[in-house]
Amino acid sequence: MLEQQQQPMAYSDFRLDEVIEKFSLDLEEATGLFAEIPEYEPSDYLKQTLAQNLDLAVAINTEKARSEMIISPILLELMHHRRDHLSFFSGVDFSVDQSQGLTGICDFLISKSPEQLFVRAPVVTIVEAKNENLKSGFGQCLAEMLAAQFFNQRKGNQIPVIYGVVTIGTIWRFLQLTEKTVQVDLSEYYIQNLNRILGILLHFVS
């Protein structure tokens, strides 16, 4: 009987502690890591969109509903503000290094370049946490951030910091990766403070 071949790891297979150990990273936890970043006033269109969608998305309570009705409109607001400098990807295959498990589909990815046909300079990875468990998304998010870091190094992109987002739409958490140090903001940002969430996201791509 032939032995069943073990499948290589992918982004979604990683736990946070596994990523830290595998890639010899230093972990720093901080409360209010991005608290001093100025807020950003959302457009009337985004306010209206969320006013119409938010309660329905929460009532449906599926990852697809939260993704389409809450997360995507917020990220698109960011794109419209920085249209000439960013590209936005949803459900894109971002396989960078299969031997290290840095392969798979990213929920959302923001690239610091205007090209929309392909990823050129990834700067922010966004993970929609499964089963409304934000902590469970940290490992996947950090693995994707590392892949973005490796990608930029290979391409010669001068992007010293990679940012990460884990969200269920109504709650947002943020990370940043600089060289071998990952910082995790212990603060949770709720959709009711949309101005703060937008301000942080805008800071990531500015």
PDB file of C-alpha atoms in Angstrom:
ATOM      1  CA  MET A   1       0.000   0.000   0.000  1.00  0.00           C
ATOM      2  CA  LEU A   2       1.426   3.351  -1.039  1.00  0.00           C
ATOM      3  CA  GLU A   3       1.967   5.915   1.693  1.00  0.00           C
ATOM      4  CA  GLN A   4      -0.264   8.933   1.392  1.00  0.00           C
ATOM      5  CA  GLN A   5       1.850  11.906   0.348  1.00  0.00           C
ATOM      6  CA  GLN A   6       1.754  14.720   2.884  1.00  0.00           C
ATOM      7  CA  GLN A   7       0.317  17.933   1.508  1.00  0.00           C
ATOM      8  CA  PRO A   8       2.527  21.024   1.839  1.00  0.00           C
ATOM      9  CA  MET A   9       1.440  23.688   4.321  1.00  0.00           C
ATOM     10  CA  ALA A  10      -0.398  26.777   3.172  1.00  0.00           C
ATOM     11  CA  TYR A  11      -1.059  30.159   4.794  1.00  0.00           C
ATOM     12  CA  SER A  12      -4.274  28.996   6.413  1.00  0.00           C
ATOM     13  CA  ASP A  13      -2.538  26.032   8.078  1.00  0.00           C
ATOM     14  CA  PHE A  14      -0.250  28.150  10.267  1.00  0.00           C
ATOM     15  CA  ARG A  15      -0.814  29.007  13.903  1.00  0.00           C
ATOM     16  CA  LEU A  16       0.840  32.150  15.257  1.00  0.00           C
ATOM     17  CA  ASP A  17       3.289  30.250  17.465  1.00  0.00           C
ATOM     18  CA  GLU A  18       4.275  28.035  14.526  1.00  0.00           C
ATOM     19  CA  VAL A  19       5.114  31.020  12.320  1.00  0.00           C
ATOM     20  CA  ILE A  20       7.128  32.672  15.100  1.00  0.00           C
ATOM     21  CA  GLU A  21       9.160  29.496  15.689  1.00  0.00           C
ATOM     22  CA  LYS A  22       9.567  28.411  12.068  1.00  0.00           C
ATOM     23  CA  PHE A  23      10.889  31.771  10.889  1.00  0.00           C
ATOM     24  CA  SER A  24      12.714  32.723  14.128  1.00  0.00           C
ATOM     25  CA  LEU A  25      10.741  35.921  14.641  1.00  0.00           C
ATOM     26  CA  ASP A  26      10.641  38.202  17.660  1.00  0.00           C
ATOM     27  CA  LEU A  27       7.130  38.907  18.935  1.00  0.00           C
ATOM     28  CA  GLU A  28       6.175  42.170  20.615  1.00  0.00           C
ATOM     29  CA  GLU A  29       2.692  42.772  21.993  1.00  0.00           C
ATOM     30  CA  ALA A  30       1.514  46.332  22.505  1.00  0.00           C
ATOM     31  CA  THR A  31      -1.734  48.028  23.445  1.00  0.00           C
ATOM     32  CA  GLY A  32      -2.663  51.002  21.276  1.00  0.00           C
ATOM     33  CA  LEU A  33       0.194  50.479  18.823  1.00  0.00           C
ATOM     34  CA  PHE A  34      -1.596  52.662  16.278  1.00  0.00           C
ATOM     35  CA  ALA A  35      -3.591  54.806  18.702  1.00  0.00           C
ATOM     36  CA  GLU A  36      -1.819  58.057  17.795  1.00  0.00           C
ATOM     37  CA  ILE A  37      -2.584  57.816  14.075  1.00  0.00           C
ATOM     38  CA  PRO A  38      -5.031  60.534  12.926  1.00  0.00           C
ATOM     39  CA  GLU A  39      -8.566  59.458  12.127  1.00  0.00           C
ATOM     40  CA  TYR A  40     -10.001  59.680   8.629  1.00  0.00           C
ATOM     41  CA  GLU A  41     -13.546  60.804   7.851  1.00  0.00           C
ATOM     42  CA  PRO A  42     -15.367  58.249   5.652  1.00  0.00           C
ATOM     43  CA  SER A  43     -17.185  59.356   2.549  1.00  0.00           C
ATOM     44  CA  ASP A  44     -20.946  59.777   2.557  1.00  0.00           C
ATOM     45  CA  TYR A  45     -21.113  56.815   0.180  1.00  0.00           C
ATOM     46  CA  LEU A  46     -19.347  54.490   2.647  1.00  0.00           C
ATOM     47  CA  LYS A  47     -21.489  55.738   5.534  1.00  0.00           C
ATOM     48  CA  GLN A  48     -24.630  55.032   3.529  1.00  0.00           C
ATOM     49  CA  THR A  49     -23.366  51.644   2.345  1.00  0.00           C
ATOM     50  CA  LEU A  50     -22.581  50.451   5.859  1.00  0.00           C
ATOM     51  CA  ALA A  51     -25.834  51.893   7.212  1.00  0.00           C
ATOM     52  CA  GLN A  52     -27.675  49.731   4.686  1.00  0.00           C
ATOM     53  CA  ASN A  53     -25.477  46.633   4.934  1.00  0.00           C
ATOM     54  CA  LEU A  54     -24.162  46.279   8.468  1.00  0.00           C
ATOM     55  CA  ASP A  55     -27.194  44.906  10.305  1.00  0.00           C
ATOM     56  CA  LEU A  56     -28.020  42.585   7.409  1.00  0.00           C
ATOM     57  CA  ALA A  57     -24.469  41.201   7.258  1.00  0.00           C
ATOM     58  CA  VAL A  58     -24.482  40.565  11.003  1.00  0.00           C
ATOM     59  CA  ALA A  59     -27.902  38.905  10.768  1.00  0.00           C
ATOM     60  CA  ILE A  60     -26.830  36.630   7.907  1.00  0.00           C
ATOM     61  CA  ASN A  61     -23.597  36.019   9.844  1.00  0.00           C
ATOM     62  CA  THR A  62     -21.621  34.218   7.160  1.00  0.00           C
ATOM     63  CA  GLU A  63     -18.050  34.989   6.144  1.00  0.00           C
ATOM     64  CA  LYS A  64     -19.220  35.757   2.608  1.00  0.00           C
ATOM     65  CA  ALA A  65     -21.808  38.284   3.813  1.00  0.00           C
ATOM     66  CA  ARG A  66     -19.335  40.030   6.111  1.00  0.00           C
ATOM     67  CA  SER A  67     -16.728  40.079   3.348  1.00  0.00           C
ATOM     68  CA  GLU A  68     -18.996  41.530   0.671  1.00  0.00           C
ATOM     69  CA  MET A  69     -21.103  43.874   2.795  1.00  0.00           C
ATOM     70  CA  ILE A  70     -18.615  45.241   5.347  1.00  0.00           C
ATOM     71  CA  ILE A  71     -14.954  44.475   4.643  1.00  0.00           C
ATOM     72  CA  SER A  72     -14.848  45.082   0.879  1.00  0.00           C
ATOM     73  CA  PRO A  73     -16.589  48.499   1.005  1.00  0.00           C
ATOM     74  CA  ILE A  74     -14.129  49.697   3.666  1.00  0.00           C
ATOM     75  CA  LEU A  75     -11.101  48.545   1.673  1.00  0.00           C
ATOM     76  CA  LEU A  76     -12.511  50.040  -1.520  1.00  0.00           C
ATOM     77  CA  GLU A  77     -12.866  53.380   0.270  1.00  0.00           C
ATOM     78  CA  LEU A  78      -9.133  53.215   0.868  1.00  0.00           C
ATOM     79  CA  MET A  79      -8.502  52.400  -2.778  1.00  0.00           C
ATOM     80  CA  HIS A  80     -10.577  55.303  -4.055  1.00  0.00           C
ATOM     81  CA  HIS A  81      -8.585  57.668  -1.840  1.00  0.00           C
ATOM     82  CA  ARG A  82      -5.234  56.416  -3.162  1.00  0.00           C
ATOM     83  CA  ARG A  83      -6.291  55.164  -6.596  1.00  0.00           C
ATOM     84  CA  ASP A  84      -3.136  56.315  -8.437  1.00  0.00           C
ATOM     85  CA  HIS A  85      -0.777  54.600  -5.999  1.00  0.00           C
ATOM     86  CA  LEU A  86      -2.429  51.307  -4.987  1.00  0.00           C
ATOM     87  CA  SER A  87      -3.903  48.119  -6.371  1.00  0.00           C
ATOM     88  CA  PHE A  88      -6.408  45.911  -4.602  1.00  0.00           C
ATOM     89  CA  PHE A  89      -6.757  42.123  -4.854  1.00  0.00           C
ATOM     90  CA  SER A  90      -9.446  39.820  -3.496  1.00  0.00           C
ATOM     91  CA  GLY A  91      -9.109  36.032  -3.412  1.00  0.00           C
ATOM     92  CA  VAL A  92      -5.784  36.163  -5.246  1.00  0.00           C
ATOM     93  CA  ASP A  93      -3.302  33.282  -5.420  1.00  0.00           C
ATOM     94  CA  PHE A  94      -0.127  34.603  -3.794  1.00  0.00           C
ATOM     95  CA  SER A  95       2.229  31.619  -3.740  1.00  0.00           C
ATOM     96  CA  VAL A  96       5.760  32.786  -2.920  1.00  0.00           C
ATOM     97  CA  ASP A  97       7.692  29.828  -1.456  1.00  0.00           C
ATOM     98  CA  GLN A  98       6.040  26.408  -1.429  1.00  0.00           C
ATOM     99  CA  SER A  99       8.970  24.794   0.391  1.00  0.00           C
ATOM    100  CA  GLN A 100       8.239  26.977   3.438  1.00  0.00           C
ATOM    101  CA  GLY A 101       4.468  26.810   3.216  1.00  0.00           C
ATOM    102  CA  LEU A 102       4.150  30.384   1.999  1.00  0.00           C
ATOM    103  CA  THR A 103       1.545  29.563  -0.568  1.00  0.00           C
ATOM    104  CA  GLY A 104      -2.189  29.841  -1.014  1.00  0.00           C
ATOM    105  CA  ILE A 105      -5.022  32.295  -1.513  1.00  0.00           C
ATOM    106  CA  CYS A 106      -5.096  35.691   0.218  1.00  0.00           C
ATOM    107  CA  ASP A 107      -8.515  36.979   1.248  1.00  0.00           C
ATOM    108  CA  PHE A 108      -7.397  40.518   0.422  1.00  0.00           C
ATOM    109  CA  LEU A 109      -4.085  42.051  -0.568  1.00  0.00           C
ATOM    110  CA  ILE A 110      -3.094  45.674  -1.135  1.00  0.00           C
ATOM    111  CA  SER A 111      -0.104  46.428  -3.338  1.00  0.00           C
ATOM    112  CA  LYS A 112       1.747  49.745  -3.320  1.00  0.00           C
ATOM    113  CA  SER A 113       1.654  50.091  -7.107  1.00  0.00           C
ATOM    114  CA  PRO A 114      -1.026  51.068  -9.639  1.00  0.00           C
ATOM    115  CA  GLU A 115      -0.845  47.799 -11.645  1.00  0.00           C
ATOM    116  CA  GLN A 116      -4.071  45.868 -11.213  1.00  0.00           C
ATOM    117  CA  LEU A 117      -3.330  42.872 -13.466  1.00  0.00           C
ATOM    118  CA  PHE A 118      -0.662  41.443 -11.148  1.00  0.00           C
ATOM    119  CA  VAL A 119       0.842  41.924  -7.678  1.00  0.00           C
ATOM    120  CA  ARG A 120       3.974  44.070  -7.836  1.00  0.00           C
ATOM    121  CA  ALA A 121       4.654  45.458  -4.324  1.00  0.00           C
ATOM    122  CA  PRO A 122       2.466  43.929  -1.579  1.00  0.00           C
ATOM    123  CA  VAL A 123       2.281  46.076   1.540  1.00  0.00           C
ATOM    124  CA  VAL A 124      -0.877  45.017   3.439  1.00  0.00           C
ATOM    125  CA  THR A 125      -2.402  41.544   3.845  1.00  0.00           C
ATOM    126  CA  ILE A 126      -5.959  41.242   5.137  1.00  0.00           C
ATOM    127  CA  VAL A 127      -7.383  38.021   6.585  1.00  0.00           C
ATOM    128  CA  GLU A 128     -11.034  37.432   7.347  1.00  0.00           C
ATOM    129  CA  ALA A 129     -10.985  35.403  10.567  1.00  0.00           C
ATOM    130  CA  LYS A 130     -12.909  32.159  10.495  1.00  0.00           C
ATOM    131  CA  ASN A 131     -15.746  31.423  12.918  1.00  0.00           C
ATOM    132  CA  GLU A 132     -15.536  35.010  14.276  1.00  0.00           C
ATOM    133  CA  ASN A 133     -12.301  34.049  16.081  1.00  0.00           C
ATOM    134  CA  LEU A 134      -9.872  36.891  15.499  1.00  0.00           C
ATOM    135  CA  LYS A 135      -6.963  35.205  17.253  1.00  0.00           C
ATOM    136  CA  SER A 136      -7.208  32.214  14.929  1.00  0.00           C
ATOM    137  CA  GLY A 137      -6.412  34.468  11.958  1.00  0.00           C
ATOM    138  CA  PHE A 138      -3.088  35.761  13.298  1.00  0.00           C
ATOM    139  CA  GLY A 139      -1.018  32.811  12.087  1.00  0.00           C
ATOM    140  CA  GLN A 140      -2.398  32.994   8.550  1.00  0.00           C
ATOM    141  CA  CYS A 141      -2.004  36.754   8.456  1.00  0.00           C
ATOM    142  CA  LEU A 142       1.609  36.687   9.654  1.00  0.00           C
ATOM    143  CA  ALA A 143       2.481  33.945   7.153  1.00  0.00           C
ATOM    144  CA  GLU A 144       1.088  36.119   4.365  1.00  0.00           C
ATOM    145  CA  MET A 145       3.006  39.130   5.702  1.00  0.00           C
ATOM    146  CA  LEU A 146       6.231  37.098   5.586  1.00  0.00           C
ATOM    147  CA  ALA A 147       5.458  36.053   2.037  1.00  0.00           C
ATOM    148  CA  ALA A 148       4.978  39.715   1.113  1.00  0.00           C
ATOM    149  CA  GLN A 149       8.282  40.560   2.799  1.00  0.00           C
ATOM    150  CA  PHE A 150      10.141  37.801   0.920  1.00  0.00           C
ATOM    151  CA  PHE A 151       8.439  38.794  -2.343  1.00  0.00           C
ATOM    152  CA  ASN A 152       9.515  42.417  -1.999  1.00  0.00           C
ATOM    153  CA  GLN A 153      13.076  41.460  -1.094  1.00  0.00           C
ATOM    154  CA  ARG A 154      13.365  39.286  -4.202  1.00  0.00           C
ATOM    155  CA  LYS A 155      11.918  42.001  -6.426  1.00  0.00           C
ATOM    156  CA  GLY A 156      14.116  44.721  -4.942  1.00  0.00           C
ATOM    157  CA  ASN A 157      11.115  46.672  -3.613  1.00  0.00           C
ATOM    158  CA  GLN A 158      12.133  49.111  -0.891  1.00  0.00           C
ATOM    159  CA  ILE A 159       9.274  48.391   1.505  1.00  0.00           C
ATOM    160  CA  PRO A 160      10.700  48.079   5.041  1.00  0.00           C
ATOM    161  CA  VAL A 161       7.400  47.434   6.860  1.00  0.00           C
ATOM    162  CA  ILE A 162       4.606  45.004   6.011  1.00  0.00           C
ATOM    163  CA  TYR A 163       1.235  45.469   7.689  1.00  0.00           C
ATOM    164  CA  GLY A 164      -1.404  42.888   8.514  1.00  0.00           C
ATOM    165  CA  VAL A 165      -5.108  43.032   9.291  1.00  0.00           C
ATOM    166  CA  VAL A 166      -7.341  40.386  10.860  1.00  0.00           C
ATOM    167  CA  THR A 167     -11.036  41.182  10.872  1.00  0.00           C
ATOM    168  CA  ILE A 168     -14.552  39.833  11.030  1.00  0.00           C
ATOM    169  CA  GLY A 169     -15.902  43.079   9.609  1.00  0.00           C
ATOM    170  CA  THR A 170     -17.301  44.421  12.868  1.00  0.00           C
ATOM    171  CA  ILE A 171     -13.973  44.101  14.751  1.00  0.00           C
ATOM    172  CA  TRP A 172     -10.481  44.810  13.395  1.00  0.00           C
ATOM    173  CA  ARG A 173      -6.994  43.900  14.692  1.00  0.00           C
ATOM    174  CA  PHE A 174      -3.642  45.090  13.295  1.00  0.00           C
ATOM    175  CA  LEU A 175      -0.058  43.807  13.026  1.00  0.00           C
ATOM    176  CA  GLN A 176       3.194  45.051  11.557  1.00  0.00           C
ATOM    177  CA  LEU A 177       6.370  43.226  10.480  1.00  0.00           C
ATOM    178  CA  THR A 178       9.755  44.946  10.380  1.00  0.00           C
ATOM    179  CA  GLU A 179      12.707  42.717   9.464  1.00  0.00           C
ATOM    180  CA  LYS A 180      12.432  39.845  12.007  1.00  0.00           C
ATOM    181  CA  THR A 181      10.161  41.594  14.506  1.00  0.00           C
ATOM    182  CA  VAL A 182       6.385  41.284  14.440  1.00  0.00           C
ATOM    183  CA  GLN A 183       4.311  43.639  16.572  1.00  0.00           C
ATOM    184  CA  VAL A 184       0.734  42.743  17.429  1.00  0.00           C
ATOM    185  CA  ASP A 185      -1.622  45.479  18.573  1.00  0.00           C
ATOM    186  CA  LEU A 186      -3.649  44.069  21.481  1.00  0.00           C
ATOM    187  CA  SER A 187      -6.354  46.699  20.963  1.00  0.00           C
ATOM    188  CA  GLU A 188      -9.560  45.795  19.166  1.00  0.00           C
ATOM    189  CA  TYR A 189     -11.094  48.393  16.865  1.00  0.00           C
ATOM    190  CA  TYR A 190     -14.861  48.227  16.440  1.00  0.00           C
ATOM    191  CA  ILE A 191     -16.816  49.257  13.367  1.00  0.00           C
ATOM    192  CA  GLN A 192     -18.494  51.987  15.429  1.00  0.00           C
ATOM    193  CA  ASN A 193     -15.097  53.735  15.352  1.00  0.00           C
ATOM    194  CA  LEU A 194     -14.837  53.576  11.581  1.00  0.00           C
ATOM    195  CA  ASN A 195     -12.847  56.831  11.433  1.00  0.00           C
ATOM    196  CA  ARG A 196     -10.065  55.225  13.480  1.00  0.00           C
ATOM    197  CA  ILE A 197     -10.015  52.053  11.356  1.00  0.00           C
ATOM    198  CA  LEU A 198      -9.801  54.079   8.144  1.00  0.00           C
ATOM    199  CA  GLY A 199      -7.067  56.263   9.600  1.00  0.00           C
ATOM    200  CA  ILE A 200      -4.941  53.233  10.440  1.00  0.00           C
ATOM    201  CA  LEU A 201      -5.485  51.646   7.029  1.00  0.00           C
ATOM    202  CA  LEU A 202      -4.603  54.900   5.289  1.00  0.00           C
ATOM    203  CA  HIS A 203      -1.420  55.132   7.369  1.00  0.00           C
ATOM    204  CA  PHE A 204      -0.445  51.638   6.180  1.00  0.00           C
ATOM    205  CA  VAL A 205      -0.434  52.692   2.534  1.00  0.00           C
ATOM    206  CA  SER A 206       0.819  56.266   2.851  1.00  0.00           C
TER     207      SER A 206
END
